[in-house]
PDB file of C-alpha atoms in Angstrom:
ATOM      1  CA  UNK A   2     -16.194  -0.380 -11.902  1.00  0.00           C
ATOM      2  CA  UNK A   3     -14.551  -0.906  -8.931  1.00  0.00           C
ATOM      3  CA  UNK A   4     -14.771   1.877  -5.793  1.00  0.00           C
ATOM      4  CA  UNK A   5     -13.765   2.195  -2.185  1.00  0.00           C
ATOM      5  CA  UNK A   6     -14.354   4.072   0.000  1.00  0.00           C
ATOM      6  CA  UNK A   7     -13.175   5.177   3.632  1.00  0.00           C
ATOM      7  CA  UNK A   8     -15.121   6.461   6.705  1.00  0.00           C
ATOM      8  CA  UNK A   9     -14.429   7.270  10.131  1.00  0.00           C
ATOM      9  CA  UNK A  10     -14.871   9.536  13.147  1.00  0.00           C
ATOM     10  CA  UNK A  11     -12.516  12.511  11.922  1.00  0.00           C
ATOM     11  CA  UNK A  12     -11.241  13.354  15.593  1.00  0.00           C
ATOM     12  CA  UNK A  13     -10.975  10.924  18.606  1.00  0.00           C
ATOM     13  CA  UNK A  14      -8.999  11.471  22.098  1.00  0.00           C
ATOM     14  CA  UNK A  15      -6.062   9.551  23.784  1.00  0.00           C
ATOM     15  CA  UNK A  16      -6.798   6.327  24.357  1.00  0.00           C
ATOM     16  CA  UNK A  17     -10.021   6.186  22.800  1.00  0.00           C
ATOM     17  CA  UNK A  18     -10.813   2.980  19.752  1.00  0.00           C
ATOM     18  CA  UNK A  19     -10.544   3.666  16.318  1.00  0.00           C
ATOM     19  CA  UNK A  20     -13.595   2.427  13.810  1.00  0.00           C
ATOM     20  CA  UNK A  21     -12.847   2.781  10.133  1.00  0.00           C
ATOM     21  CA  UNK A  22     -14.880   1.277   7.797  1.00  0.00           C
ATOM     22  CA  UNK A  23     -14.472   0.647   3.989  1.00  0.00           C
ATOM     23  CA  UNK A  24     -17.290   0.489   1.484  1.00  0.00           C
ATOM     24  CA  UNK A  25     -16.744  -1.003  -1.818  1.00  0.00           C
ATOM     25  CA  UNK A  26     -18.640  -1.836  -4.938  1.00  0.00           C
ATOM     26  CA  UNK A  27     -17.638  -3.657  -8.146  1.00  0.00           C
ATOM     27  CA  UNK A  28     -16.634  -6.780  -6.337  1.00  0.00           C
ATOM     28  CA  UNK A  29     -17.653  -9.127  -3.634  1.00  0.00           C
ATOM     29  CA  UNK A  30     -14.434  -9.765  -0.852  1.00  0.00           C
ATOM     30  CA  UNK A  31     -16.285 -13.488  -0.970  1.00  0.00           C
ATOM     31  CA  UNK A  32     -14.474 -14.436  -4.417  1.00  0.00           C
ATOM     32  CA  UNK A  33     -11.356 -16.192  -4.773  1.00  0.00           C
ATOM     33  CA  UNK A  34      -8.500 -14.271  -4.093  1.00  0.00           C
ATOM     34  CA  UNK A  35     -10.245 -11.161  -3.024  1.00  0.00           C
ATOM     35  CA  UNK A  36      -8.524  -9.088   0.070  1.00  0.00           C
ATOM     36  CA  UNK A  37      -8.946  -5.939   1.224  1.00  0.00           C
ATOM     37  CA  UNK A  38      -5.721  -4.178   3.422  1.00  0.00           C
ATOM     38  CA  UNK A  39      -5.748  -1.250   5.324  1.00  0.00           C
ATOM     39  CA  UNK A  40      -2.574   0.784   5.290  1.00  0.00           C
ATOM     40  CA  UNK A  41      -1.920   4.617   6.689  1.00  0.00           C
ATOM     41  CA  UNK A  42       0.699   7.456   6.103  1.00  0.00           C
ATOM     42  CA  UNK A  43       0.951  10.309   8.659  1.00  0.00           C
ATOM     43  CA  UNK A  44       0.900  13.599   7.136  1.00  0.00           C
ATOM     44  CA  UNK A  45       3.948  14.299   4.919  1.00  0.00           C
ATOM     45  CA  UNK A  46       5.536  10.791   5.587  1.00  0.00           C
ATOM     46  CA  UNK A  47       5.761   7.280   3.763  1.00  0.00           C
ATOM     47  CA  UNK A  48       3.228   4.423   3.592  1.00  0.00           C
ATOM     48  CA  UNK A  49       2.946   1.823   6.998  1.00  0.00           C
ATOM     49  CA  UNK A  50       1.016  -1.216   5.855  1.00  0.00           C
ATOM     50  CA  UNK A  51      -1.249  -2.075   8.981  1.00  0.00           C
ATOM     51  CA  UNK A  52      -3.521  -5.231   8.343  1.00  0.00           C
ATOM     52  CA  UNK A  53      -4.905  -7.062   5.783  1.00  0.00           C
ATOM     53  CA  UNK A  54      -8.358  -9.514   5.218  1.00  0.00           C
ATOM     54  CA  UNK A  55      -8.490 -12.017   2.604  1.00  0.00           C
ATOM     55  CA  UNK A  56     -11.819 -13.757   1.153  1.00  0.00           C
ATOM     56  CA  UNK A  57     -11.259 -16.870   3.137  1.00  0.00           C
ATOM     57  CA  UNK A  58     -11.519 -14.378   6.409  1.00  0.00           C
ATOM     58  CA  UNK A  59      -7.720 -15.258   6.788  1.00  0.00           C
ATOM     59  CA  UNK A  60      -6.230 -12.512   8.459  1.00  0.00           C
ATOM     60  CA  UNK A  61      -2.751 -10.772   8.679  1.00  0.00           C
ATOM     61  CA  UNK A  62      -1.669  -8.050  11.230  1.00  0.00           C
ATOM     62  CA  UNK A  63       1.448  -5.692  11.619  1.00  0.00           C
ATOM     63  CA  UNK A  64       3.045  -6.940  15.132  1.00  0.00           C
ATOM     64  CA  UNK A  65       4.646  -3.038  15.163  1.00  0.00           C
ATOM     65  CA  UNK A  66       0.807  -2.103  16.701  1.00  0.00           C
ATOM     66  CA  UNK A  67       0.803  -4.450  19.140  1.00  0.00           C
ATOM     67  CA  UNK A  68      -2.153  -6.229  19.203  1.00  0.00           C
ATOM     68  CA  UNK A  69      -4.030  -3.264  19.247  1.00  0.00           C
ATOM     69  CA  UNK A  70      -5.458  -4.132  15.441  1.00  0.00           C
ATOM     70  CA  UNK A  71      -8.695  -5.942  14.488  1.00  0.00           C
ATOM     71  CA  UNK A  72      -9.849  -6.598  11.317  1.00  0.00           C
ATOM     72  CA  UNK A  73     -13.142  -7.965   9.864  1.00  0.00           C
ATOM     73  CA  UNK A  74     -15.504  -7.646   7.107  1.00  0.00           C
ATOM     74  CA  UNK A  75     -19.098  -7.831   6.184  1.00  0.00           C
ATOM     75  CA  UNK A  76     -19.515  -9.468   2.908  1.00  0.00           C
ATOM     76  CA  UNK A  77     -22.900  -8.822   2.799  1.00  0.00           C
ATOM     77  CA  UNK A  78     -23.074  -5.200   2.591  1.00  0.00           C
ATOM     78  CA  UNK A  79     -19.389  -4.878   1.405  1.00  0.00           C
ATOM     79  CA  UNK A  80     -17.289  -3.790   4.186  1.00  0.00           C
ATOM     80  CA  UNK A  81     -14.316  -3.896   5.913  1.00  0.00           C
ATOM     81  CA  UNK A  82     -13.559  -2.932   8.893  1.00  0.00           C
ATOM     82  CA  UNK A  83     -10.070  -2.188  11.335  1.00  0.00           C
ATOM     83  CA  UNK A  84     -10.233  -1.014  14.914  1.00  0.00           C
ATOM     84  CA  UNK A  85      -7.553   0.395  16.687  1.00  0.00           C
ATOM     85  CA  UNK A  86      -7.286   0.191  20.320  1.00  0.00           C
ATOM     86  CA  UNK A  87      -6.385   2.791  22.815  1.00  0.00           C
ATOM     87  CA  UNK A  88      -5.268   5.483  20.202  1.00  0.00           C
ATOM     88  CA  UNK A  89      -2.463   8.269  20.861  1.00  0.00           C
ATOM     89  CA  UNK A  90      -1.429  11.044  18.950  1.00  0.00           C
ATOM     90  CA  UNK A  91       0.835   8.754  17.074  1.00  0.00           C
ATOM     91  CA  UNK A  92      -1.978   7.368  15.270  1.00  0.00           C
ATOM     92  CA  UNK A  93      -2.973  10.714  13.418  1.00  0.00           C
ATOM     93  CA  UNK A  94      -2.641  10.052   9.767  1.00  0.00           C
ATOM     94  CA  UNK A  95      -4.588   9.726   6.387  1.00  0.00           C
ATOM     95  CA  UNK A  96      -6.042   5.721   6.403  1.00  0.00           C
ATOM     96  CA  UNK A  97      -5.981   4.069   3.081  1.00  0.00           C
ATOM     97  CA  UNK A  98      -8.125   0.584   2.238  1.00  0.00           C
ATOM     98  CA  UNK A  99      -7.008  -1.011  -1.066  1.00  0.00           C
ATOM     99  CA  UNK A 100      -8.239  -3.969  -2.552  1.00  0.00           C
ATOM    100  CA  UNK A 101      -6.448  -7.224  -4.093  1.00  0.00           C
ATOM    101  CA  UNK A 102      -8.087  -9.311  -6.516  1.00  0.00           C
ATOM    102  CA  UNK A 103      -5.794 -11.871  -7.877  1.00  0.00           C
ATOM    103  CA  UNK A 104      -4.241 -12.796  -4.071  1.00  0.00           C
ATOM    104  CA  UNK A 105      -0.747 -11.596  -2.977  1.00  0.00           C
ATOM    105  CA  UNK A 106       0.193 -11.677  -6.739  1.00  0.00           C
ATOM    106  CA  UNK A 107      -1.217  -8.582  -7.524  1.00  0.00           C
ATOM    107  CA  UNK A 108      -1.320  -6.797  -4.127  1.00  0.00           C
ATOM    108  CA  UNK A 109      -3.460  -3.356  -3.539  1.00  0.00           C
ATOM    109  CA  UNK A 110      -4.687  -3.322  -7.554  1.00  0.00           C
ATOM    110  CA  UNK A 111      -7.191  -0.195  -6.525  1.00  0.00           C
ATOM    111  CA  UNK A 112      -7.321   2.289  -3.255  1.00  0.00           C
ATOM    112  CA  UNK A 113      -9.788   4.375  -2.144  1.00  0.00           C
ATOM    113  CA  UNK A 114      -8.983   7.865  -1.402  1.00  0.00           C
ATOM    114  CA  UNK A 115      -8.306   7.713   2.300  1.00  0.00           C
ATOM    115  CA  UNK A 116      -9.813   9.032   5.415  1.00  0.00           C
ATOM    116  CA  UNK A 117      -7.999  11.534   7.399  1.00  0.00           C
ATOM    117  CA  UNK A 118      -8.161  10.977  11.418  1.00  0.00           C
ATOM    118  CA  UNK A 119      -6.491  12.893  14.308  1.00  0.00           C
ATOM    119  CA  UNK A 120      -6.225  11.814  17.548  1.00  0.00           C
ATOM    120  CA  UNK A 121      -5.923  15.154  19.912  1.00  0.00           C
ATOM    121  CA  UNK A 122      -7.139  15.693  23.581  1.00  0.00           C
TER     122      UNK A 122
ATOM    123  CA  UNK B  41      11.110  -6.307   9.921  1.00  0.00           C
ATOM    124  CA  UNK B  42      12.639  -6.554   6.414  1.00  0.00           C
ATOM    125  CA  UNK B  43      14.070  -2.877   5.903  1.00  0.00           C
ATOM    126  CA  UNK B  44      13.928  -1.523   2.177  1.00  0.00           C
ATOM    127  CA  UNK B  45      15.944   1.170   0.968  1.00  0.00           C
ATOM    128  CA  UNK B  46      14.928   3.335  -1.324  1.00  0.00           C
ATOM    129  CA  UNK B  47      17.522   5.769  -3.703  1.00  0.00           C
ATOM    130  CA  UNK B  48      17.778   8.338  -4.344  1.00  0.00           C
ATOM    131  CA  UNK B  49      15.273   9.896  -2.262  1.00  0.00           C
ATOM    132  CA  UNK B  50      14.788  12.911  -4.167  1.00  0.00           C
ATOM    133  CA  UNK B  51      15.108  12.521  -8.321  1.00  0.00           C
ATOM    134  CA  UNK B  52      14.612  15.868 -10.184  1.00  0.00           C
ATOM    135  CA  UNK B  53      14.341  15.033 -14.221  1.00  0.00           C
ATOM    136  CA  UNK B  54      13.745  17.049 -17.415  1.00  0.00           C
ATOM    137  CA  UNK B  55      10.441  15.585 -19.019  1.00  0.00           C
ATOM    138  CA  UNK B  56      11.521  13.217 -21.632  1.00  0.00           C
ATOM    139  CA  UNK B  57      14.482  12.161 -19.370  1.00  0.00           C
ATOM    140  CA  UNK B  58      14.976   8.502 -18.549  1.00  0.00           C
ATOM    141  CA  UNK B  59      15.305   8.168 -14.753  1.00  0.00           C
ATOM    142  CA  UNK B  60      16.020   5.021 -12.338  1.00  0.00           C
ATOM    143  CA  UNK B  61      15.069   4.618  -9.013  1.00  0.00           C
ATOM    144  CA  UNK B  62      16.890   2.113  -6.598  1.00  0.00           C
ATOM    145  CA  UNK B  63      14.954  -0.486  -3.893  1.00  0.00           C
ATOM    146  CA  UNK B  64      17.490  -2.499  -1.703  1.00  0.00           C
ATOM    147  CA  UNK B  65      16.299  -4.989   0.865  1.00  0.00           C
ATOM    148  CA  UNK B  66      17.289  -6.212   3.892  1.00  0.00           C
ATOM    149  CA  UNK B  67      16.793  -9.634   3.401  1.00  0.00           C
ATOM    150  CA  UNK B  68      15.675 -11.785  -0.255  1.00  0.00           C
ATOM    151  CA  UNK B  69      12.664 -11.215  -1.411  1.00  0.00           C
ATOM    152  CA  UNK B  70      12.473 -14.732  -3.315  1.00  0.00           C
ATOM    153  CA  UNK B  71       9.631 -16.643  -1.406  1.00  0.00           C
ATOM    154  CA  UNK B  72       9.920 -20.450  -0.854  1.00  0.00           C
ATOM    155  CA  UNK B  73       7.105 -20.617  -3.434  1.00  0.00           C
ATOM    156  CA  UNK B  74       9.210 -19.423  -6.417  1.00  0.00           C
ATOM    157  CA  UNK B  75       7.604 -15.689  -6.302  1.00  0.00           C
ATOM    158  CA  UNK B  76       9.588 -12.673  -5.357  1.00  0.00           C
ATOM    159  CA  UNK B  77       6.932 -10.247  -3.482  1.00  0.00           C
ATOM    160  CA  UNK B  78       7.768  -6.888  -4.764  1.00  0.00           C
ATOM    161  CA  UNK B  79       5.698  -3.797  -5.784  1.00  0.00           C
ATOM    162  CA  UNK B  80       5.790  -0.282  -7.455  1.00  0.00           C
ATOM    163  CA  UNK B  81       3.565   2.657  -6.353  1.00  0.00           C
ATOM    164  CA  UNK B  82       3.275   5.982  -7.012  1.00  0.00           C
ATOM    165  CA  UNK B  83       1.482   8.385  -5.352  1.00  0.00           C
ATOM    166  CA  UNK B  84       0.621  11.895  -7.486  1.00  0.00           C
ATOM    167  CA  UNK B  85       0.467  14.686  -5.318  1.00  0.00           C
ATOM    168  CA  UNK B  86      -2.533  15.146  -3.122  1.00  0.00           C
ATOM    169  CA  UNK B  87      -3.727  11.400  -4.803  1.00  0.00           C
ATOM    170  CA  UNK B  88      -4.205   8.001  -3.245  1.00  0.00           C
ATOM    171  CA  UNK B  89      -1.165   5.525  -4.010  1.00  0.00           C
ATOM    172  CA  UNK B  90      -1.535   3.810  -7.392  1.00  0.00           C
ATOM    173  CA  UNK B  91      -0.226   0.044  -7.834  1.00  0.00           C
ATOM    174  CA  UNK B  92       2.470   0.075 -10.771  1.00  0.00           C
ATOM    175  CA  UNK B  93       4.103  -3.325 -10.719  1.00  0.00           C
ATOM    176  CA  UNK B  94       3.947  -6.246  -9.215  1.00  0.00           C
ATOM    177  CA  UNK B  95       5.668  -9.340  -8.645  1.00  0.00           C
ATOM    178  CA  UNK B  96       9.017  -7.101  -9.573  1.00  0.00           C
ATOM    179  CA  UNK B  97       8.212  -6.688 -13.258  1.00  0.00           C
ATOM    180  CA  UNK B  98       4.543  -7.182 -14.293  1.00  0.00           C
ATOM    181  CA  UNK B  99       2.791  -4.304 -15.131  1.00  0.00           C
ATOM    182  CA  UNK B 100      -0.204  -2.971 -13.490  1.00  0.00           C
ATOM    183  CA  UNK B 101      -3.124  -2.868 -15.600  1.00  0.00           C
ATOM    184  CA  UNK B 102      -3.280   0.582 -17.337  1.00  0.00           C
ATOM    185  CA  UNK B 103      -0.130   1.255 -16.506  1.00  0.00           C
ATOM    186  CA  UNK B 104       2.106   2.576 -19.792  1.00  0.00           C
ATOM    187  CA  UNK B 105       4.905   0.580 -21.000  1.00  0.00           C
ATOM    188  CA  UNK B 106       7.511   3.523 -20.259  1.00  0.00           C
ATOM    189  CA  UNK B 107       7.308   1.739 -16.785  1.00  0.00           C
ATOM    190  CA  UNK B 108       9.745  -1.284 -16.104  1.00  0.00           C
ATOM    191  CA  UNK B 109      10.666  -2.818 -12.966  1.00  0.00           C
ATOM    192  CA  UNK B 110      13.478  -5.404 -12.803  1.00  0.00           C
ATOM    193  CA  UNK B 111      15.902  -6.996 -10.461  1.00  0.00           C
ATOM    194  CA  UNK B 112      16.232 -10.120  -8.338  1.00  0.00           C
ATOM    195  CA  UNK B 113      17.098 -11.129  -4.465  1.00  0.00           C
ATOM    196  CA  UNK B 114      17.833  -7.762  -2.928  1.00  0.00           C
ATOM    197  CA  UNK B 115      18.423  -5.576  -5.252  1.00  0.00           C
ATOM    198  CA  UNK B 116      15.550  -3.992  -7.442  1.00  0.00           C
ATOM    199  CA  UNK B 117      14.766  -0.818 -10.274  1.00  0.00           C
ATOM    200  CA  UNK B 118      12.428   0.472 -11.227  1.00  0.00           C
ATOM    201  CA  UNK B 119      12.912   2.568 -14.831  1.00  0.00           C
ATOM    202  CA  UNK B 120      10.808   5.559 -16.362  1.00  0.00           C
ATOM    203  CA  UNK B 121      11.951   5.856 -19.555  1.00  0.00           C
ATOM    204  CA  UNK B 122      10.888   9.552 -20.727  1.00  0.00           C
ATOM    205  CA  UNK B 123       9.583  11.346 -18.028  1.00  0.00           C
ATOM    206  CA  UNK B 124       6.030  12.687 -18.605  1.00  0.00           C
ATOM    207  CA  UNK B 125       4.397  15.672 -16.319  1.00  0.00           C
ATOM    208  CA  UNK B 126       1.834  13.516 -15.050  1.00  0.00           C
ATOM    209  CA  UNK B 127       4.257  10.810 -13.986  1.00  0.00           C
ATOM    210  CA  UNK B 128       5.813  13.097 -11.191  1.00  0.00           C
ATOM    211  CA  UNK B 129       5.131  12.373  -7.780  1.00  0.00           C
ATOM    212  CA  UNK B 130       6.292   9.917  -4.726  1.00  0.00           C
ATOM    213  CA  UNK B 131       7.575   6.613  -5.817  1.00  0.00           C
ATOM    214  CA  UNK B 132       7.132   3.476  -3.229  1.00  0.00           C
ATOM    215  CA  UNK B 133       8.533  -0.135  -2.893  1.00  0.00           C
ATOM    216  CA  UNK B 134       6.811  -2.549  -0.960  1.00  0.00           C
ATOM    217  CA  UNK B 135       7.348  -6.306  -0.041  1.00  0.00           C
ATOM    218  CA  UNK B 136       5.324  -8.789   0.729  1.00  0.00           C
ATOM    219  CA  UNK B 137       7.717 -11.893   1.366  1.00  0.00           C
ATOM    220  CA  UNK B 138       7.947 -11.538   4.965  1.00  0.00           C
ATOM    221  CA  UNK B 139       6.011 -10.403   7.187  1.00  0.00           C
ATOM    222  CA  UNK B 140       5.011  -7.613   8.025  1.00  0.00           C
ATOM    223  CA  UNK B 141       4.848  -6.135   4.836  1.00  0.00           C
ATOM    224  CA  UNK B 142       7.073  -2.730   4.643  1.00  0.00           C
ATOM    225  CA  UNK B 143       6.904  -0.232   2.294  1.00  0.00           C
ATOM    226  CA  UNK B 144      10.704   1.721   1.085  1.00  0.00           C
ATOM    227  CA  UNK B 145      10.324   5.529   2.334  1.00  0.00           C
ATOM    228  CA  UNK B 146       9.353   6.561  -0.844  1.00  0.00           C
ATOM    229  CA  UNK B 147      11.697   8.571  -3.979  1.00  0.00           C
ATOM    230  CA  UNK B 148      10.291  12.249  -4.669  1.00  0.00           C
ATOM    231  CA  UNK B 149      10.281  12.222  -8.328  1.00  0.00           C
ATOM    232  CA  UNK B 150      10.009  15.933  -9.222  1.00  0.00           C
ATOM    233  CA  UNK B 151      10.718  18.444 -12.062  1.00  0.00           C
ATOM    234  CA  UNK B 152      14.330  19.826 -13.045  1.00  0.00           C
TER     235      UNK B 152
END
C-alpha cells in the first residue's frame, strides 16, 4: 500500500527558507520510472505544480519561482524534499507531494494529504 | 507558460445527469514523442487531488468507467456520464507537454 506523507514547519516569517519533507512507503523513488512532485494550492484557489524528482535524480523546476526551488530526495529512508528560498506571504498555501510510478505517462498516480504552511511576520 | 482553459467553471447537475467539462490549451499538447500529456483530477471537498485520467483518455486505476476523457491537440473533455454524490467536487486539467507543467483553474462540479 502506497502512503505519503507531508511535513513542515507550520508558520515561518518573510524571507525565511521553506523545508518540506515527504515520507513515503510502498515504493522505493530508486525504481524505474518512480518520481515524486511537489505541487501547492493557496487556500480556496487552483493547483500550481512547483517541482518534480524522478528516480534517475533528474530534476524539473517551475521557472515562475525563480530559482528559489530545490529539490532532492533520500532514497534511503524514503524522502523527498523541496526548499523554498526567501519566503513571502505569497507562499502561504496547503503543499501537496504526489508520486508517479510509470514516468510522465501516468503522472501524480497517489498524493498525500498536504501540509498547510503560512508565512506571516 | 502553456495557458489551459477550463469551462464551465461552475457545473451544477442532478445526480444521474450526464455532464461535460471543457479543457482548451494554449498551445498542442501532442509531444514530439507521439504522447499527448494530459490529465484529469478531482479534488472532493476538504480531500487531496485524485488522478482520473491520463494521457487524455486512460483511466486511472480504480477509477469507474462513468469517467471518459477524450479529445486531441487543443481541445479536450472530459465526460461523467450519471452523476453520483460522491463524484462532486473540483475538477482539474493539467499538462505536461511543455514545461512548466500548468494545471486549468479547476470546474466546481456541484449539486442542482
Amino acid at each position: 500500500q502506497v502512503t505519503l506523507k507531508e511535513s513542515g514547519p507550520g508558520i515561518l516569517q518573510p524571507s525565511q527558507t521553506l523545508s518540506l519533507t515527504c515520507t513515503f512507503s510502498g515504493f522505493s523513488l530508486s525504481t524505474y520510472g518512480m518520481g515524486v512532485g511537489w505541487i501547492r494550492q493557496p487556500s480556496g484557489k487552483g493547483l500550481e505544480w512547483l517541482a518534480n524528482i524522478w528516480w534517475d535524480d533528474d530534476k524539473y523546476y517551475n521557472p515562475s519561482l525563480k530559482n528559489r526551488l530545490t529539490i532532492s530526495k533520500d532514497t534511503s529512508n524514503n524522502q523527498a524534499f523541496l526548499k523554498i528560498t526567501n519566503v513571502d506571504t505569497a507562499d502561504t498555501a496547503t503543499y501537496y507531494c504526489a508520486l508517479t510510478i510509470a514516468a510522465i505517462s501516468t503522472l501524480f498516480d497517489y498524493w498525500g494529504q498536504g501540509v498547510m504552511v503560512t508565512v506571516s511576520s | 507558460d502553456v495557458v489551459l482553459t477550463q469551462t464551465p467553471s461552475i457545473l451544477s447537475a442532478t445526480i444521474g445527469q450526464s455532464v461535460s467539462i471543457s479543457c482548451r490549451s494554449s498551445q498542442s499538447l501532442l509531444d514530439s514523442d507521439g504522447n499527448t500529456y494530459l490529465y484529469w483530477f478531482l479534488q472532493r471537498p476538504g480531500q487531496s487531488p485524485q488522478r482520473l485520467i491520463y494521457l487524455v483518455s486512460n483511466l486511472g486505476s480504480g477509477v469507474p468507467n462513468r469517467f471518459s476523457g477524450s479529445g486531441s491537440g487543443t481541445d479536450f473533455t472530459l465526460k461523467i456520464s450519471g452523476v453520483e454524490a460522491e463524484d462532486l467536487g473540483v475538477y482539474y486539467c493539467m499538462q505536461a507537454t511543455h514545461a512548466p507543467w500548468t494545471f486549468g483553474g479547476g470546474t466546481k462540479l456541484e449539486l442542482k
